[in-house]
Amino acid sequence: MKTVLITGATSGIGRATANLLAQHELKLILCGRREERLEEIQKDLESKIPVHTLNFDVRDRDMVISAIESLPETFSKIDVLINNAGNAHGLDPIDQGDIDDWDAMLDINVKGLLYVSKAVLPGMVERKSGHIINIGSTAGKEVYPNGNVYCASKHAVDAINQGMRIDLNAYGIRVGAINPGLVQTEFSQVRFKGDDARADKVYQGYQPLLPEDIAELIHFAITRPPHVNIADLVVMPTAQASSTIVKKVL
Ligand code: NDP
Ligand code: 8X3
């Protein structure tokens, strides 16, 4: 039975992925900062499959390393790592950006992804097998007005995805990215710091992607036969043509 670790499993894409994967024969390690949510999700899923939760902030490298080291033997061989935790913080022109927002995006989306990977990789390298899915974004493929540092963080994920694939090739470890466009999750609530009206507006007038759509793609990617690696996949709502072109009916 494969063991899958999902970061950012407490909401949105990560949570939908946990729900979908729980319908299959897998062991799940679910990570996030909101402990009550982790407990609630574990309670919900563990009648179907074995679930272990890890409560840590991806920004804290010591916490990341000790959380992964704390895994019980039955969960310690991670076959699939889904690097999903991340968010945008703010949407401001570069000259007006908040430095705390910049720190948060680079520390979580880039350095956090690296810390988790650093903790998980030794086991994969030793076993010469494993699969890493990095959740990038269309923001990692193009830059849009006021997206500056969030786009930079996701361009970094794109580069890390390629770099991982190159460096881990010798070990037979699969590495691939899924890069969604607009997905209706808690993403915009976080970006706009709890301004729900502004967050809701992002998804009005068209059908955005749902977190379950991305979960299905993750499931597809990790269930390909061993010789197939989905290296880089971009997915947008039908109404979206680019970061700034979205056909809305308001
Ligand atoms: P959500 O806000 O719904 O989920 C974000 C998840 O990341 C939460 O589970 C949150 O858990 C976790 N997280 C955030 N910060 C930290 C941290 N410091 N330490 C540990 N976990 C953290 O957003 P999405 O589901 O939309 O986002 C998931 C990924 O998808 C992100 O990488 C995002 O950039 C990407 N993405 C999203 C798109 C969208 O339109 N929604 C489009 C393209 C990419 P907790 O708060 O409990 O720690
Ligand atoms: C999330 C999609 O367009 O808000 O990565 O950057 S977008």
CSV table of C-alpha atoms and ligand atoms in Angstrom, one decimal:
chain,number,residue,atom,x,y,z
A,1,MET,CA,0.0,0.0,0.0
A,2,LYS,CA,1.5,3.3,-1.1
A,3,THR,CA,2.0,6.2,1.4
A,4,VAL,CA,1.2,9.7,0.1
A,5,LEU,CA,2.1,12.9,2.0
A,6,ILE,CA,0.1,16.0,1.2
A,7,THR,CA,1.1,19.4,2.4
A,8,GLY,CA,-1.7,22.0,2.8
A,9,ALA,CA,-4.3,19.3,3.3
A,10,THR,CA,-6.6,21.4,5.5
A,11,SER,CA,-8.4,23.2,2.7
A,12,GLY,CA,-8.8,23.7,-1.0
A,13,ILE,CA,-6.8,21.5,-3.4
A,14,GLY,CA,-5.0,19.6,-0.7
A,15,ARG,CA,-8.2,18.7,1.2
A,16,ALA,CA,-10.0,17.6,-2.0
A,17,THR,CA,-7.0,15.5,-2.9
A,18,ALA,CA,-7.1,13.8,0.5
A,19,ASN,CA,-10.8,13.1,0.1
A,20,LEU,CA,-10.3,11.6,-3.4
A,21,LEU,CA,-7.3,9.5,-2.5
A,22,ALA,CA,-9.1,8.2,0.6
A,23,GLN,CA,-11.3,6.3,-1.9
A,24,HIS,CA,-8.3,4.2,-3.0
A,25,GLU,CA,-5.9,1.8,-1.3
A,26,LEU,CA,-3.4,4.2,0.1
A,27,LYS,CA,-2.0,5.5,3.4
A,28,LEU,CA,-2.2,9.3,3.8
A,29,ILE,CA,-0.1,11.7,5.7
A,30,LEU,CA,-2.0,15.0,6.0
A,31,CYS,CA,-0.1,18.2,6.9
A,32,GLY,CA,-1.1,21.8,7.8
A,33,ARG,CA,-1.1,24.3,10.5
A,34,ARG,CA,-4.7,24.2,11.5
A,35,GLU,CA,-4.7,21.3,13.9
A,36,GLU,CA,-8.5,21.1,14.5
A,37,ARG,CA,-9.1,20.8,10.7
A,38,LEU,CA,-6.5,18.0,10.5
A,39,GLU,CA,-8.2,16.2,13.3
A,40,GLU,CA,-11.6,16.7,11.7
A,41,ILE,CA,-10.4,15.4,8.3
A,42,GLN,CA,-8.6,12.4,9.9
A,43,LYS,CA,-11.8,11.5,11.8
A,44,ASP,CA,-13.7,11.7,8.5
A,45,LEU,CA,-11.3,9.6,6.5
A,46,GLU,CA,-9.7,7.0,8.8
A,47,SER,CA,-12.7,4.6,8.6
A,48,LYS,CA,-11.6,4.2,4.9
A,49,ILE,CA,-7.8,4.2,5.0
A,50,PRO,CA,-4.9,4.7,7.4
A,51,VAL,CA,-4.4,8.4,8.1
A,52,HIS,CA,-1.6,10.1,10.0
A,53,THR,CA,-1.5,13.9,10.6
A,54,LEU,CA,1.5,16.2,10.9
A,55,ASN,CA,0.9,19.7,12.3
A,56,PHE,CA,3.7,22.0,11.2
A,57,ASP,CA,4.4,25.3,9.5
A,58,VAL,CA,6.4,24.7,6.3
A,59,ARG,CA,8.4,27.9,7.1
A,60,ASP,CA,10.0,26.4,10.1
A,61,ARG,CA,12.7,24.1,8.9
A,62,ASP,CA,13.4,22.5,12.3
A,63,MET,CA,9.6,21.8,12.7
A,64,VAL,CA,9.5,20.3,9.1
A,65,ILE,CA,12.5,18.0,9.7
A,66,SER,CA,11.3,16.8,13.1
A,67,ALA,CA,7.7,16.3,11.9
A,68,ILE,CA,8.9,14.0,9.1
A,69,GLU,CA,11.3,12.2,11.5
A,70,SER,CA,8.5,11.7,13.9
A,71,LEU,CA,6.5,9.5,11.5
A,72,PRO,CA,5.7,6.1,12.9
A,73,GLU,CA,7.4,3.2,11.0
A,74,THR,CA,4.2,2.3,9.2
A,75,PHE,CA,4.0,5.8,7.6
A,76,SER,CA,7.8,6.4,7.3
A,77,LYS,CA,8.3,5.2,3.7
A,78,ILE,CA,6.8,8.0,1.6
A,79,ASP,CA,6.1,7.0,-1.9
A,80,VAL,CA,4.4,10.2,-3.1
A,81,LEU,CA,5.0,13.7,-2.0
A,82,ILE,CA,2.4,16.3,-3.0
A,83,ASN,CA,4.0,19.8,-2.4
A,84,ASN,CA,0.8,21.8,-2.3
A,85,ALA,CA,1.0,24.1,0.7
A,86,GLY,CA,1.1,27.7,-0.5
A,87,ASN,CA,-0.9,30.9,-1.0
A,88,ALA,CA,-0.8,34.4,-2.4
A,89,HIS,CA,-0.5,37.3,0.1
A,90,GLY,CA,-1.7,40.6,-1.3
A,91,LEU,CA,-2.1,41.9,-4.9
A,92,ASP,CA,-0.2,45.2,-5.0
A,93,PRO,CA,2.0,47.0,-7.4
A,94,ILE,CA,5.7,46.3,-6.7
A,95,ASP,CA,6.3,49.8,-5.2
A,96,GLN,CA,3.4,49.4,-2.8
A,97,GLY,CA,3.9,45.8,-1.8
A,98,ASP,CA,4.1,44.8,1.8
A,99,ILE,CA,7.4,43.2,2.7
A,100,ASP,CA,5.7,40.8,5.2
A,101,ASP,CA,3.6,39.6,2.2
A,102,TRP,CA,6.7,39.1,0.1
A,103,ASP,CA,8.4,37.2,3.0
A,104,ALA,CA,5.4,35.0,3.5
A,105,MET,CA,5.1,34.0,-0.2
A,106,LEU,CA,8.8,33.3,-0.7
A,107,ASP,CA,9.1,31.5,2.7
A,108,ILE,CA,6.0,29.3,2.2
A,109,ASN,CA,5.7,28.7,-1.5
A,110,VAL,CA,9.4,28.4,-2.2
A,111,LYS,CA,11.5,27.7,0.9
A,112,GLY,CA,8.7,25.6,2.6
A,113,LEU,CA,8.4,23.4,-0.5
A,114,LEU,CA,12.2,22.9,-0.4
A,115,TYR,CA,12.3,22.1,3.3
A,116,VAL,CA,9.6,19.5,3.0
A,117,SER,CA,11.3,18.0,-0.1
A,118,LYS,CA,14.7,18.0,1.7
A,119,ALA,CA,13.1,16.0,4.6
A,120,VAL,CA,11.4,13.5,2.4
A,121,LEU,CA,14.0,12.9,-0.4
A,122,PRO,CA,16.6,10.8,1.5
A,123,GLY,CA,14.2,7.9,1.8
A,124,MET,CA,13.2,8.1,-1.9
A,125,VAL,CA,16.8,8.3,-3.0
A,126,GLU,CA,17.8,5.4,-0.8
A,127,ARG,CA,14.9,3.3,-2.2
A,128,LYS,CA,15.5,4.6,-5.7
A,129,SER,CA,11.8,5.2,-6.1
A,130,GLY,CA,9.3,7.9,-5.5
A,131,HIS,CA,7.0,10.5,-7.0
A,132,ILE,CA,6.9,14.2,-6.3
A,133,ILE,CA,4.0,16.4,-7.5
A,134,ASN,CA,4.7,20.1,-7.2
A,135,ILE,CA,1.6,22.4,-7.3
A,136,GLY,CA,2.7,25.4,-9.4
A,137,SER,CA,0.4,27.8,-11.1
A,138,THR,CA,-0.3,29.6,-14.3
A,139,ALA,CA,1.4,32.4,-12.2
A,140,GLY,CA,4.5,30.3,-12.7
A,141,LYS,CA,4.2,30.5,-16.4
A,142,GLU,CA,3.3,34.2,-16.9
A,143,VAL,CA,3.4,37.3,-14.9
A,144,TYR,CA,0.3,39.4,-14.4
A,145,PRO,CA,-0.3,43.0,-13.1
A,146,ASN,CA,0.3,43.2,-9.3
A,147,GLY,CA,1.2,39.5,-9.2
A,148,ASN,CA,4.9,40.3,-9.0
A,149,VAL,CA,6.2,38.3,-6.0
A,150,TYR,CA,3.5,35.6,-6.0
A,151,CYS,CA,4.4,35.0,-9.7
A,152,ALA,CA,8.1,35.0,-8.8
A,153,SER,CA,7.4,32.3,-6.1
A,154,LYS,CA,5.5,30.2,-8.6
A,155,HIS,CA,8.2,30.7,-11.3
A,156,ALA,CA,10.6,29.4,-8.7
A,157,VAL,CA,8.4,26.3,-8.2
A,158,ASP,CA,8.6,25.8,-12.0
A,159,ALA,CA,12.4,26.0,-11.9
A,160,ILE,CA,12.6,23.7,-8.8
A,161,ASN,CA,10.3,21.2,-10.5
A,162,GLN,CA,12.6,21.1,-13.5
A,163,GLY,CA,15.7,21.0,-11.3
A,164,MET,CA,14.3,18.2,-9.2
A,165,ARG,CA,13.5,16.2,-12.3
A,166,ILE,CA,17.0,16.6,-13.6
A,167,ASP,CA,18.8,15.8,-10.4
A,168,LEU,CA,16.6,12.9,-9.3
A,169,ASN,CA,16.6,11.3,-12.8
A,170,ALA,CA,19.4,8.9,-11.8
A,171,TYR,CA,17.3,7.5,-9.0
A,172,GLY,CA,14.2,6.8,-11.1
A,173,ILE,CA,12.2,9.3,-9.0
A,174,ARG,CA,9.3,10.9,-10.9
A,175,VAL,CA,8.9,14.6,-10.6
A,176,GLY,CA,6.1,16.7,-12.2
A,177,ALA,CA,4.1,19.9,-11.7
A,178,ILE,CA,0.4,20.7,-12.0
A,179,ASN,CA,-0.1,24.3,-12.8
A,180,PRO,CA,-3.7,25.5,-12.3
A,181,GLY,CA,-5.4,28.7,-13.3
A,182,LEU,CA,-8.3,30.0,-11.2
A,183,VAL,CA,-9.5,27.5,-8.6
A,184,GLN,CA,-12.2,28.4,-6.1
A,185,THR,CA,-10.7,27.6,-2.7
A,186,GLU,CA,-9.7,29.7,0.3
A,187,PHE,CA,-6.9,31.1,-1.8
A,188,SER,CA,-8.4,34.5,-2.4
A,189,GLN,CA,-9.6,34.8,1.2
A,190,VAL,CA,-6.0,34.5,2.2
A,191,ARG,CA,-4.7,36.8,-0.6
A,192,PHE,CA,-7.2,39.5,0.4
A,193,LYS,CA,-6.7,38.9,4.1
A,194,GLY,CA,-10.3,38.0,5.0
A,195,ASP,CA,-12.0,40.5,2.7
A,196,ASP,CA,-14.6,37.9,1.6
A,197,ALA,CA,-16.5,40.2,-0.7
A,198,ARG,CA,-13.3,40.9,-2.7
A,199,ALA,CA,-12.4,37.2,-2.6
A,200,ASP,CA,-15.8,36.1,-3.8
A,201,LYS,CA,-15.6,38.5,-6.8
A,202,VAL,CA,-12.7,36.6,-8.2
A,203,TYR,CA,-14.9,33.6,-8.9
A,204,GLN,CA,-18.1,35.4,-10.0
A,205,GLY,CA,-19.5,35.5,-13.6
A,206,TYR,CA,-17.9,32.3,-14.8
A,207,GLN,CA,-17.3,28.7,-13.8
A,208,PRO,CA,-13.9,28.5,-12.0
A,209,LEU,CA,-12.1,25.2,-11.5
A,210,LEU,CA,-13.0,23.4,-8.4
A,211,PRO,CA,-10.4,21.9,-6.1
A,212,GLU,CA,-11.8,18.4,-7.0
A,213,ASP,CA,-10.8,19.1,-10.6
A,214,ILE,CA,-7.2,19.4,-9.5
A,215,ALA,CA,-7.5,16.4,-7.2
A,216,GLU,CA,-8.5,14.3,-10.2
A,217,LEU,CA,-5.5,15.4,-12.1
A,218,ILE,CA,-3.2,14.6,-9.2
A,219,HIS,CA,-4.8,11.2,-8.9
A,220,PHE,CA,-4.3,10.7,-12.6
A,221,ALA,CA,-0.7,11.7,-12.4
A,222,ILE,CA,0.2,9.4,-9.5
A,223,THR,CA,-1.6,6.4,-11.0
A,224,ARG,CA,0.2,6.3,-14.3
A,225,PRO,CA,2.3,3.2,-15.0
A,226,PRO,CA,5.9,3.4,-13.8
A,227,HIS,CA,7.3,4.4,-17.2
A,228,VAL,CA,5.0,7.5,-17.5
A,229,ASN,CA,5.7,10.8,-15.8
A,230,ILE,CA,3.4,13.8,-16.2
A,231,ALA,CA,6.2,16.3,-16.2
A,232,ASP,CA,4.3,19.6,-16.4
A,233,LEU,CA,0.6,20.2,-16.8
A,234,VAL,CA,-1.3,23.5,-17.2
A,235,VAL,CA,-5.0,23.5,-16.5
A,236,MET,CA,-7.4,26.5,-16.6
A,237,PRO,CA,-11.2,27.0,-16.5
A,238,THR,CA,-12.7,27.0,-20.0
A,239,ALA,CA,-13.6,30.6,-19.4
A,240,GLN,CA,-9.9,31.5,-18.8
A,241,ALA,CA,-7.5,32.1,-21.6
A,242,SER,CA,-4.6,33.7,-19.6
A,243,SER,CA,-4.1,35.2,-16.2
A,244,THR,CA,-5.8,38.4,-17.3
A,245,ILE,CA,-8.3,37.1,-19.9
A,246,VAL,CA,-11.4,35.6,-18.3
A,247,LYS,CA,-14.7,35.5,-20.1
A,248,LYS,CA,-17.2,36.7,-17.5
A,249,VAL,CA,-21.0,37.1,-17.8
A,250,LEU,CA,-22.0,39.5,-15.0
B,1,NDP,P1,-6.1,27.2,0.2
B,1,NDP,O1,-5.9,28.5,0.9
B,1,NDP,O2,-7.5,26.6,0.2
B,1,NDP,O3,-5.1,26.1,0.8
B,1,NDP,C1,-3.8,26.4,1.1
B,1,NDP,C2,-3.2,25.3,2.0
B,1,NDP,O4,-1.8,25.6,2.3
B,1,NDP,C3,-4.0,25.1,3.3
B,1,NDP,O5,-4.2,23.8,3.6
B,1,NDP,C4,-3.0,25.7,4.3
B,1,NDP,O6,-3.1,25.1,5.5
B,1,NDP,C5,-1.6,25.4,3.7
B,1,NDP,N1,-0.6,26.4,4.1
B,1,NDP,C6,-0.5,27.7,3.8
B,1,NDP,N2,0.5,28.2,4.5
B,1,NDP,C7,1.1,27.2,5.2
B,1,NDP,C8,2.2,27.2,6.0
B,1,NDP,N3,3.0,28.3,6.3
B,1,NDP,N4,2.6,26.0,6.5
B,1,NDP,C9,1.9,24.9,6.3
B,1,NDP,N5,0.8,24.8,5.5
B,1,NDP,C10,0.4,26.0,4.9
B,1,NDP,O7,-5.6,27.4,-1.3
B,1,NDP,P2,-5.4,26.4,-2.5
B,1,NDP,O8,-6.0,25.0,-2.2
B,1,NDP,O9,-6.0,27.1,-3.7
B,1,NDP,O10,-3.8,26.4,-2.7
B,1,NDP,C11,-3.1,25.2,-2.7
B,1,NDP,C12,-1.9,25.4,-3.7
B,1,NDP,O11,-2.5,25.6,-5.0
B,1,NDP,C13,-1.1,26.6,-3.4
B,1,NDP,O12,0.3,26.2,-3.6
B,1,NDP,C14,-1.5,27.6,-4.4
B,1,NDP,O13,-0.5,28.6,-4.7
B,1,NDP,C15,-1.8,26.7,-5.6
B,1,NDP,N6,-2.7,27.3,-6.6
B,1,NDP,C16,-3.9,27.8,-6.3
B,1,NDP,C17,-4.8,28.3,-7.3
B,1,NDP,C18,-6.1,28.9,-7.0
B,1,NDP,O14,-6.6,29.6,-7.9
B,1,NDP,N7,-6.7,28.6,-5.9
B,1,NDP,C19,-4.3,28.3,-8.7
B,1,NDP,C20,-3.0,27.8,-8.9
B,1,NDP,C21,-2.2,27.3,-7.9
B,1,NDP,P3,-3.0,25.8,7.0
B,1,NDP,O15,-3.5,27.2,6.8
B,1,NDP,O16,-3.8,24.9,7.9
B,1,NDP,O17,-1.6,25.7,7.4
B,2,8X3,C1,-3.4,31.1,-8.4
B,2,8X3,C2,-4.0,31.6,-9.7
B,2,8X3,O1,-4.2,33.6,-11.2
B,2,8X3,O2,-4.6,34.0,-8.9
B,2,8X3,O3,-2.1,30.7,-8.6
B,2,8X3,O4,-2.4,33.6,-9.7
B,2,8X3,S1,-3.7,33.3,-9.9
